Amino acid sequence: MKPEHTAAAAAPTYGSIKEVEQQAKTKMDRTKSDLQHELATIRTGKASLSLLDHVRADYYGTPTPLNQLATLTVPEPALIVVQPWDVSQIGVIEKAIRSADLGLNPANDGKVVRVPIPALTEERRKELVKHLHHVLEHHRVAARNIRRDANENVKKLLKDKKISEDEDKRAHDEIQKMTNKTIEDIDQMGKTKEKEILEIK
């Protein structure tokens, strides 16, 4: 058995269970923070600056995030105010918000863009909850895919005789626990968001 050949063959895999678990945990944490970011952009009846996170205004031909063009504030629960640093961009910013498919109707007075957050209709709430469930399922699937990859990496360690069968079983249990916890966290974040959507002020 040539050592250099073994090293080359093992290069894309992991050297230990610890590495596999660490990598899986990092990916699952990333899945949760990605979900958190996505949930922040789903509208509730309350004004929140994260609603405008995905809005890009055409700044001299470059799609630019609003927070790079203006100061955004929430002076009252159902209002976002966007104050452009360059007043000549006010029309561009207003147009970007209007065409972002968020159901918002901004208006400008020449100095700032006011974005009233309308109360959600019953039908709109149902649509948002449906969309929310779709987003949650997408992230649950991501967590399960991470579990599958991690389990395959553990099996490879066993096959390459780098770990014992006991270690293999322990690692699978650990990865399952990690997956359960991640899915539990995803469900909890979803419940909190659903409550916000359905809450009538």
Tab-separated table of C-alpha atoms in Angstrom:
chain	number	residue	atom	x	y	z
A	1	MET	CA	0.000	0.000	0.000
A	2	LYS	CA	1.608	3.248	-1.108
A	3	PRO	CA	1.142	6.009	1.498
A	4	GLU	CA	1.118	8.832	-1.082
A	5	HIS	CA	-1.613	7.071	-3.040
A	6	THR	CA	-3.762	6.743	0.109
A	7	ALA	CA	-3.301	10.443	0.925
A	8	ALA	CA	-4.354	11.474	-2.570
A	9	ALA	CA	-7.435	9.266	-2.507
A	10	ALA	CA	-8.469	10.507	0.951
A	11	ALA	CA	-7.948	14.205	0.158
A	12	PRO	CA	-11.615	15.138	-0.531
A	13	THR	CA	-12.893	13.308	2.568
A	14	TYR	CA	-12.612	14.074	6.275
A	15	GLY	CA	-9.939	12.832	8.640
A	16	SER	CA	-12.140	12.475	11.696
A	17	ILE	CA	-15.701	12.343	12.991
A	18	LYS	CA	-15.067	15.652	14.748
A	19	GLU	CA	-14.398	17.341	11.381
A	20	VAL	CA	-17.559	15.851	9.851
A	21	GLU	CA	-19.678	16.985	12.815
A	22	GLN	CA	-18.082	20.449	12.865
A	23	GLN	CA	-18.754	20.919	9.164
A	24	ALA	CA	-22.375	19.716	9.543
A	25	LYS	CA	-22.927	22.084	12.485
A	26	THR	CA	-21.503	25.049	10.554
A	27	LYS	CA	-23.797	24.295	7.607
A	28	MET	CA	-26.866	23.842	9.830
A	29	ASP	CA	-26.130	27.127	11.626
A	30	ARG	CA	-25.821	28.800	8.232
A	31	THR	CA	-29.203	27.317	7.221
A	32	LYS	CA	-30.789	28.850	10.342
A	33	SER	CA	-29.254	32.283	9.827
A	34	ASP	CA	-30.296	32.201	6.165
A	35	LEU	CA	-33.853	31.405	7.308
A	36	GLN	CA	-33.763	34.234	9.844
A	37	HIS	CA	-32.786	36.653	7.089
A	38	GLU	CA	-35.521	35.372	4.780
A	39	LEU	CA	-38.197	35.552	7.501
A	40	ALA	CA	-37.284	39.182	8.166
A	41	THR	CA	-38.355	40.064	4.623
A	42	ILE	CA	-41.828	38.496	4.994
A	43	ARG	CA	-44.224	41.288	5.752
A	44	THR	CA	-46.294	41.502	8.908
A	45	GLY	CA	-48.651	44.313	9.892
A	46	LYS	CA	-45.736	46.144	11.540
A	47	ALA	CA	-43.123	48.338	9.884
A	48	SER	CA	-39.663	46.769	9.827
A	49	LEU	CA	-36.603	47.996	7.935
A	50	SER	CA	-35.692	44.429	6.949
A	51	LEU	CA	-38.752	44.505	4.644
A	52	LEU	CA	-36.690	46.626	2.277
A	53	ASP	CA	-33.537	44.451	2.485
A	54	HIS	CA	-34.015	42.995	-0.992
A	55	VAL	CA	-35.016	46.270	-2.672
A	56	ARG	CA	-32.416	47.594	-5.111
A	57	ALA	CA	-32.599	51.076	-6.653
A	58	ASP	CA	-31.014	51.805	-10.019
A	59	TYR	CA	-28.215	54.165	-8.939
A	60	TYR	CA	-26.582	55.381	-12.165
A	61	GLY	CA	-27.066	51.966	-13.761
A	62	THR	CA	-26.042	49.917	-10.694
A	63	PRO	CA	-28.703	48.086	-8.638
A	64	THR	CA	-27.889	49.360	-5.134
A	65	PRO	CA	-29.385	48.410	-1.722
A	66	LEU	CA	-31.447	51.257	-0.240
A	67	ASN	CA	-29.374	51.441	2.947
A	68	GLN	CA	-26.415	52.477	0.760
A	69	LEU	CA	-28.395	55.387	-0.698
A	70	ALA	CA	-30.462	56.642	2.217
A	71	THR	CA	-31.145	56.687	5.933
A	72	LEU	CA	-34.042	54.365	6.791
A	73	THR	CA	-36.091	54.851	9.934
A	74	VAL	CA	-39.324	53.590	11.505
A	75	PRO	CA	-40.783	56.690	13.217
A	76	GLU	CA	-44.078	54.927	13.970
A	77	PRO	CA	-45.337	51.305	13.972
A	78	ALA	CA	-46.886	51.442	10.496
A	79	LEU	CA	-44.454	53.754	8.666
A	80	ILE	CA	-40.972	53.523	7.155
A	81	VAL	CA	-39.236	56.760	6.161
A	82	VAL	CA	-36.440	56.699	3.577
A	83	GLN	CA	-34.288	59.829	3.480
A	84	PRO	CA	-31.987	59.833	0.419
A	85	TRP	CA	-28.498	61.290	0.864
A	86	ASP	CA	-28.740	62.514	-2.720
A	87	VAL	CA	-32.200	64.071	-3.169
A	88	SER	CA	-31.962	63.700	-6.962
A	89	GLN	CA	-32.386	59.927	-6.391
A	90	ILE	CA	-35.748	60.240	-4.616
A	91	GLY	CA	-37.804	59.220	-7.665
A	92	VAL	CA	-35.563	56.219	-8.365
A	93	ILE	CA	-35.868	55.042	-4.736
A	94	GLU	CA	-39.649	55.470	-4.710
A	95	LYS	CA	-39.959	53.541	-7.992
A	96	ALA	CA	-37.742	50.708	-6.656
A	97	ILE	CA	-39.945	50.270	-3.564
A	98	ARG	CA	-43.146	50.442	-5.603
A	99	SER	CA	-41.984	47.813	-8.102
A	100	ALA	CA	-40.505	45.416	-5.505
A	101	ASP	CA	-43.765	43.440	-5.283
A	102	LEU	CA	-44.142	44.031	-1.545
A	103	GLY	CA	-47.633	45.507	-1.802
A	104	LEU	CA	-46.326	48.892	-0.612
A	105	ASN	CA	-47.359	52.290	-1.866
A	106	PRO	CA	-44.573	54.836	-1.209
A	107	ALA	CA	-44.962	58.599	-1.674
A	108	ASN	CA	-42.330	61.333	-1.655
A	109	ASP	CA	-42.545	65.017	-0.692
A	110	GLY	CA	-39.337	66.018	-2.484
A	111	LYS	CA	-37.185	65.359	0.605
A	112	VAL	CA	-38.123	61.911	1.930
A	113	VAL	CA	-40.008	58.827	0.767
A	114	ARG	CA	-42.752	57.766	3.163
A	115	VAL	CA	-43.723	54.104	3.046
A	116	PRO	CA	-46.962	53.420	4.957
A	117	ILE	CA	-47.334	49.761	5.917
A	118	PRO	CA	-50.966	48.855	5.202
A	119	ALA	CA	-52.799	46.494	7.510
A	120	LEU	CA	-52.863	42.973	6.105
A	121	THR	CA	-56.140	41.655	4.761
A	122	GLU	CA	-57.278	38.209	5.850
A	123	GLU	CA	-56.529	36.871	2.366
A	124	ARG	CA	-53.032	38.418	2.324
A	125	ARG	CA	-52.286	36.911	5.742
A	126	LYS	CA	-53.233	33.462	4.433
A	127	GLU	CA	-51.000	33.924	1.370
A	128	LEU	CA	-48.083	34.987	3.585
A	129	VAL	CA	-48.545	32.002	5.916
A	130	LYS	CA	-48.574	29.697	2.870
A	131	HIS	CA	-45.379	31.332	1.603
A	132	LEU	CA	-43.866	31.046	5.095
A	133	HIS	CA	-44.570	27.283	5.214
A	134	HIS	CA	-42.913	26.892	1.818
A	135	VAL	CA	-39.799	28.762	3.055
A	136	LEU	CA	-39.670	26.651	6.243
A	137	GLU	CA	-39.942	23.375	4.325
A	138	HIS	CA	-37.133	24.474	1.999
A	139	HIS	CA	-34.866	24.999	5.039
A	140	ARG	CA	-35.915	21.707	6.665
A	141	VAL	CA	-34.948	19.905	3.447
A	142	ALA	CA	-31.585	21.724	3.515
A	143	ALA	CA	-30.971	20.463	7.080
A	144	ARG	CA	-31.838	16.883	6.046
A	145	ASN	CA	-29.485	17.107	3.063
A	146	ILE	CA	-26.680	18.224	5.391
A	147	ARG	CA	-27.468	15.207	7.601
A	148	ARG	CA	-27.338	12.877	4.591
A	149	ASP	CA	-23.936	14.247	3.465
A	150	ALA	CA	-22.516	14.040	6.990
A	151	ASN	CA	-23.719	10.431	7.380
A	152	GLU	CA	-22.112	9.510	4.055
A	153	ASN	CA	-18.832	11.049	5.193
A	154	VAL	CA	-19.000	9.020	8.438
A	155	LYS	CA	-19.688	5.824	6.458
A	156	LYS	CA	-16.641	6.587	4.337
A	157	LEU	CA	-14.499	6.882	7.499
A	158	LEU	CA	-15.780	3.475	8.611
A	159	LYS	CA	-15.140	1.953	5.170
A	160	ASP	CA	-11.589	3.363	5.198
A	161	LYS	CA	-11.171	1.813	8.677
A	162	LYS	CA	-10.449	5.194	10.254
A	163	ILE	CA	-13.160	4.642	12.873
A	164	SER	CA	-14.721	1.682	14.672
A	165	GLU	CA	-18.347	0.544	14.286
A	166	ASP	CA	-19.131	1.952	17.728
A	167	GLU	CA	-17.780	5.354	16.705
A	168	ASP	CA	-19.779	5.115	13.483
A	169	LYS	CA	-23.011	4.501	15.424
A	170	ARG	CA	-22.234	7.309	17.910
A	171	ALA	CA	-21.535	9.743	15.076
A	172	HIS	CA	-24.824	8.892	13.320
A	173	ASP	CA	-26.680	9.456	16.608
A	174	GLU	CA	-24.915	12.780	17.143
A	175	ILE	CA	-25.713	13.954	13.596
A	176	GLN	CA	-29.353	12.943	14.066
A	177	LYS	CA	-29.519	14.908	17.332
A	178	MET	CA	-28.036	17.946	15.591
A	179	THR	CA	-30.586	17.624	12.768
A	180	ASN	CA	-33.511	17.289	15.217
A	181	LYS	CA	-32.358	20.404	17.072
A	182	THR	CA	-31.977	22.389	13.830
A	183	ILE	CA	-35.448	21.387	12.589
A	184	GLU	CA	-36.896	22.197	16.018
A	185	ASP	CA	-35.306	25.679	15.819
A	186	ILE	CA	-36.637	26.154	12.275
A	187	ASP	CA	-40.160	25.182	13.433
A	188	GLN	CA	-39.928	27.548	16.405
A	189	MET	CA	-38.825	30.465	14.209
A	190	GLY	CA	-41.715	29.635	11.882
A	191	LYS	CA	-44.275	29.607	14.717
A	192	THR	CA	-43.072	33.001	15.965
A	193	LYS	CA	-43.265	34.472	12.459
A	194	GLU	CA	-46.708	32.976	11.795
A	195	LYS	CA	-47.976	34.525	15.028
A	196	GLU	CA	-46.638	37.928	13.875
A	197	ILE	CA	-48.359	37.570	10.495
A	198	LEU	CA	-51.702	36.583	12.026
A	199	GLU	CA	-51.576	39.117	14.842
A	200	ILE	CA	-54.173	41.827	14.339
A	201	LYS	CA	-53.232	45.132	15.874
